[in-house]
Amino acid sequence: MNPSRQRGLTLLEVLVALSIFALAAGALLKIVGEHGRHAGQLELRYFAQLAAQNHLANLHLQPSWPATGKRTRKVELAGHRFTLTEQVEGTDNPDIRRVTARTTGDDGRLLSELQAFMGATP
């Protein structure tokens, strides 16, 4: 080996290393972007479920149980708007009713569906 020869990387080696780094950085940015998008969807589903839980809790606090049938209303929670659909059905026991609360987003996609059973108040 010639001691006067300089040690270091050639231009080709530097370009190959930079292209590998660019590919890795691009993949990492894509993963981070997907994670952020999924986190937003999880937040939306969480608040949709919370809106349905709040609705069912309010029904339990009413002095009389809800009439059978289907009702729809708009709700807003934490800056998110949802369409909440309540469906009340009778069961085999005349003193118990099944209540289903569904929340959908602006696009009509189902985000949450909860069911509760309510007994007749004495």
PDB file of C-alpha atoms in Angstrom:
ATOM      1  CA  MET A   1       0.000   0.000   0.000  1.00  0.00           C
ATOM      2  CA  ASN A   2       1.301   3.416  -0.913  1.00  0.00           C
ATOM      3  CA  PRO A   3       1.559   5.654   2.196  1.00  0.00           C
ATOM      4  CA  SER A   4       1.180   8.809   0.114  1.00  0.00           C
ATOM      5  CA  ARG A   5      -2.252   7.753  -1.095  1.00  0.00           C
ATOM      6  CA  GLN A   6      -5.067   9.540   0.739  1.00  0.00           C
ATOM      7  CA  ARG A   7      -7.667   7.543   2.526  1.00  0.00           C
ATOM      8  CA  GLY A   8     -11.347   8.414   2.210  1.00  0.00           C
ATOM      9  CA  LEU A   9     -14.520   7.760   0.287  1.00  0.00           C
ATOM     10  CA  THR A  10     -14.895   8.103  -3.427  1.00  0.00           C
ATOM     11  CA  LEU A  11     -17.689  10.156  -4.917  1.00  0.00           C
ATOM     12  CA  LEU A  12     -19.468   6.974  -5.993  1.00  0.00           C
ATOM     13  CA  GLU A  13     -19.402   5.589  -2.460  1.00  0.00           C
ATOM     14  CA  VAL A  14     -20.815   8.841  -1.087  1.00  0.00           C
ATOM     15  CA  LEU A  15     -23.626   8.832  -3.667  1.00  0.00           C
ATOM     16  CA  VAL A  16     -24.535   5.227  -2.873  1.00  0.00           C
ATOM     17  CA  ALA A  17     -24.599   6.007   0.855  1.00  0.00           C
ATOM     18  CA  LEU A  18     -26.782   9.088   0.278  1.00  0.00           C
ATOM     19  CA  SER A  19     -29.246   7.158  -1.864  1.00  0.00           C
ATOM     20  CA  ILE A  20     -29.551   4.435   0.798  1.00  0.00           C
ATOM     21  CA  PHE A  21     -30.123   7.117   3.440  1.00  0.00           C
ATOM     22  CA  ALA A  22     -32.751   8.825   1.251  1.00  0.00           C
ATOM     23  CA  LEU A  23     -34.659   5.561   0.802  1.00  0.00           C
ATOM     24  CA  ALA A  24     -34.574   4.855   4.531  1.00  0.00           C
ATOM     25  CA  ALA A  25     -35.665   8.415   5.389  1.00  0.00           C
ATOM     26  CA  GLY A  26     -38.532   8.218   2.884  1.00  0.00           C
ATOM     27  CA  ALA A  27     -39.764   4.960   4.377  1.00  0.00           C
ATOM     28  CA  LEU A  28     -39.553   6.418   7.876  1.00  0.00           C
ATOM     29  CA  LEU A  29     -41.538   9.503   6.862  1.00  0.00           C
ATOM     30  CA  LYS A  30     -44.222   7.303   5.317  1.00  0.00           C
ATOM     31  CA  ILE A  31     -44.509   5.281   8.529  1.00  0.00           C
ATOM     32  CA  VAL A  32     -44.756   8.427  10.656  1.00  0.00           C
ATOM     33  CA  GLY A  33     -47.447   9.829   8.362  1.00  0.00           C
ATOM     34  CA  GLU A  34     -49.485   6.628   8.536  1.00  0.00           C
ATOM     35  CA  HIS A  35     -49.159   6.597  12.320  1.00  0.00           C
ATOM     36  CA  GLY A  36     -50.500  10.149  12.510  1.00  0.00           C
ATOM     37  CA  ARG A  37     -53.438   9.284  10.273  1.00  0.00           C
ATOM     38  CA  HIS A  38     -54.310   6.226  12.359  1.00  0.00           C
ATOM     39  CA  ALA A  39     -54.034   8.233  15.579  1.00  0.00           C
ATOM     40  CA  GLY A  40     -56.605  10.676  14.203  1.00  0.00           C
ATOM     41  CA  GLN A  41     -58.982   7.815  13.357  1.00  0.00           C
ATOM     42  CA  LEU A  42     -58.568   6.347  16.845  1.00  0.00           C
ATOM     43  CA  GLU A  43     -59.410   9.726  18.371  1.00  0.00           C
ATOM     44  CA  LEU A  44     -62.520  10.029  16.211  1.00  0.00           C
ATOM     45  CA  ARG A  45     -63.711   6.533  17.158  1.00  0.00           C
ATOM     46  CA  TYR A  46     -63.006   7.216  20.847  1.00  0.00           C
ATOM     47  CA  PHE A  47     -65.166  10.350  20.889  1.00  0.00           C
ATOM     48  CA  ALA A  48     -67.891   8.598  18.878  1.00  0.00           C
ATOM     49  CA  GLN A  49     -68.031   5.848  21.476  1.00  0.00           C
ATOM     50  CA  LEU A  50     -68.020   8.418  24.272  1.00  0.00           C
ATOM     51  CA  ALA A  51     -70.980  10.221  22.645  1.00  0.00           C
ATOM     52  CA  ALA A  52     -72.919   6.929  22.511  1.00  0.00           C
ATOM     53  CA  GLN A  53     -72.053   6.161  26.150  1.00  0.00           C
ATOM     54  CA  ASN A  54     -73.188   9.634  27.220  1.00  0.00           C
ATOM     55  CA  HIS A  55     -76.487   9.165  25.387  1.00  0.00           C
ATOM     56  CA  LEU A  56     -77.156   5.796  27.021  1.00  0.00           C
ATOM     57  CA  ALA A  57     -76.252   7.196  30.449  1.00  0.00           C
ATOM     58  CA  ASN A  58     -78.691  10.088  29.931  1.00  0.00           C
ATOM     59  CA  LEU A  59     -81.437   7.626  29.004  1.00  0.00           C
ATOM     60  CA  HIS A  60     -80.839   5.709  32.238  1.00  0.00           C
ATOM     61  CA  LEU A  61     -81.199   8.958  34.199  1.00  0.00           C
ATOM     62  CA  GLN A  62     -84.618   9.776  32.716  1.00  0.00           C
ATOM     63  CA  PRO A  63     -87.612   9.140  34.996  1.00  0.00           C
ATOM     64  CA  SER A  64     -89.388   7.091  32.312  1.00  0.00           C
ATOM     65  CA  TRP A  65     -87.949   4.690  29.812  1.00  0.00           C
ATOM     66  CA  PRO A  66     -87.855   5.603  26.133  1.00  0.00           C
ATOM     67  CA  ALA A  67     -90.623   4.672  23.731  1.00  0.00           C
ATOM     68  CA  THR A  68     -89.874   2.021  21.154  1.00  0.00           C
ATOM     69  CA  GLY A  69     -88.784   3.255  17.755  1.00  0.00           C
ATOM     70  CA  LYS A  70     -85.871   4.857  15.982  1.00  0.00           C
ATOM     71  CA  ARG A  71     -84.680   8.449  16.501  1.00  0.00           C
ATOM     72  CA  THR A  72     -81.757  10.331  14.991  1.00  0.00           C
ATOM     73  CA  ARG A  73     -80.072  13.523  16.154  1.00  0.00           C
ATOM     74  CA  LYS A  74     -76.838  15.441  15.678  1.00  0.00           C
ATOM     75  CA  VAL A  75     -74.344  15.629  18.536  1.00  0.00           C
ATOM     76  CA  GLU A  76     -71.028  17.398  18.955  1.00  0.00           C
ATOM     77  CA  LEU A  77     -68.279  16.278  21.288  1.00  0.00           C
ATOM     78  CA  ALA A  78     -64.747  17.673  21.549  1.00  0.00           C
ATOM     79  CA  GLY A  79     -65.099  19.513  18.264  1.00  0.00           C
ATOM     80  CA  HIS A  80     -66.281  16.428  16.371  1.00  0.00           C
ATOM     81  CA  ARG A  81     -69.790  16.189  14.893  1.00  0.00           C
ATOM     82  CA  PHE A  82     -71.632  12.899  14.861  1.00  0.00           C
ATOM     83  CA  THR A  83     -75.036  11.588  13.882  1.00  0.00           C
ATOM     84  CA  LEU A  84     -76.419   9.534  16.761  1.00  0.00           C
ATOM     85  CA  THR A  85     -79.162   7.020  16.015  1.00  0.00           C
ATOM     86  CA  GLU A  86     -81.092   5.532  18.914  1.00  0.00           C
ATOM     87  CA  GLN A  87     -83.133   2.392  18.328  1.00  0.00           C
ATOM     88  CA  VAL A  88     -85.367   1.128  21.137  1.00  0.00           C
ATOM     89  CA  GLU A  89     -86.849  -2.363  20.831  1.00  0.00           C
ATOM     90  CA  GLY A  90     -88.921  -4.550  23.063  1.00  0.00           C
ATOM     91  CA  THR A  91     -87.623  -7.886  24.315  1.00  0.00           C
ATOM     92  CA  ASP A  92     -89.279 -11.166  25.324  1.00  0.00           C
ATOM     93  CA  ASN A  93     -89.659  -9.667  28.793  1.00  0.00           C
ATOM     94  CA  PRO A  94     -92.185  -6.791  28.668  1.00  0.00           C
ATOM     95  CA  ASP A  95     -90.332  -4.990  31.491  1.00  0.00           C
ATOM     96  CA  ILE A  96     -87.024  -4.809  29.586  1.00  0.00           C
ATOM     97  CA  ARG A  97     -86.124  -2.875  26.448  1.00  0.00           C
ATOM     98  CA  ARG A  98     -83.004  -3.049  24.320  1.00  0.00           C
ATOM     99  CA  VAL A  99     -81.504   0.323  23.355  1.00  0.00           C
ATOM    100  CA  THR A 100     -78.917   0.544  20.567  1.00  0.00           C
ATOM    101  CA  ALA A 101     -76.933   3.762  20.115  1.00  0.00           C
ATOM    102  CA  ARG A 102     -75.031   4.126  16.829  1.00  0.00           C
ATOM    103  CA  THR A 103     -72.741   7.036  16.000  1.00  0.00           C
ATOM    104  CA  THR A 104     -71.683   7.808  12.456  1.00  0.00           C
ATOM    105  CA  GLY A 105     -69.346  10.420  11.052  1.00  0.00           C
ATOM    106  CA  ASP A 106     -70.031  13.100   8.471  1.00  0.00           C
ATOM    107  CA  ASP A 107     -69.397  10.557   5.722  1.00  0.00           C
ATOM    108  CA  GLY A 108     -72.035   8.163   7.108  1.00  0.00           C
ATOM    109  CA  ARG A 109     -69.458   5.593   8.199  1.00  0.00           C
ATOM    110  CA  LEU A 110     -70.340   3.724  11.413  1.00  0.00           C
ATOM    111  CA  LEU A 111     -67.874   4.671  14.157  1.00  0.00           C
ATOM    112  CA  SER A 112     -69.475   3.167  17.248  1.00  0.00           C
ATOM    113  CA  GLU A 113     -72.388   0.929  18.210  1.00  0.00           C
ATOM    114  CA  LEU A 114     -73.367   0.248  21.810  1.00  0.00           C
ATOM    115  CA  GLN A 115     -76.304  -1.653  23.291  1.00  0.00           C
ATOM    116  CA  ALA A 116     -77.883  -1.400  26.708  1.00  0.00           C
ATOM    117  CA  PHE A 117     -80.890  -2.976  28.365  1.00  0.00           C
ATOM    118  CA  MET A 118     -83.264  -0.852  30.391  1.00  0.00           C
ATOM    119  CA  GLY A 119     -85.790  -2.093  32.893  1.00  0.00           C
ATOM    120  CA  ALA A 120     -89.154  -0.532  33.610  1.00  0.00           C
ATOM    121  CA  THR A 121     -89.116   1.841  36.545  1.00  0.00           C
ATOM    122  CA  PRO A 122     -91.442   0.799  39.381  1.00  0.00           C
TER     123      PRO A 122
END
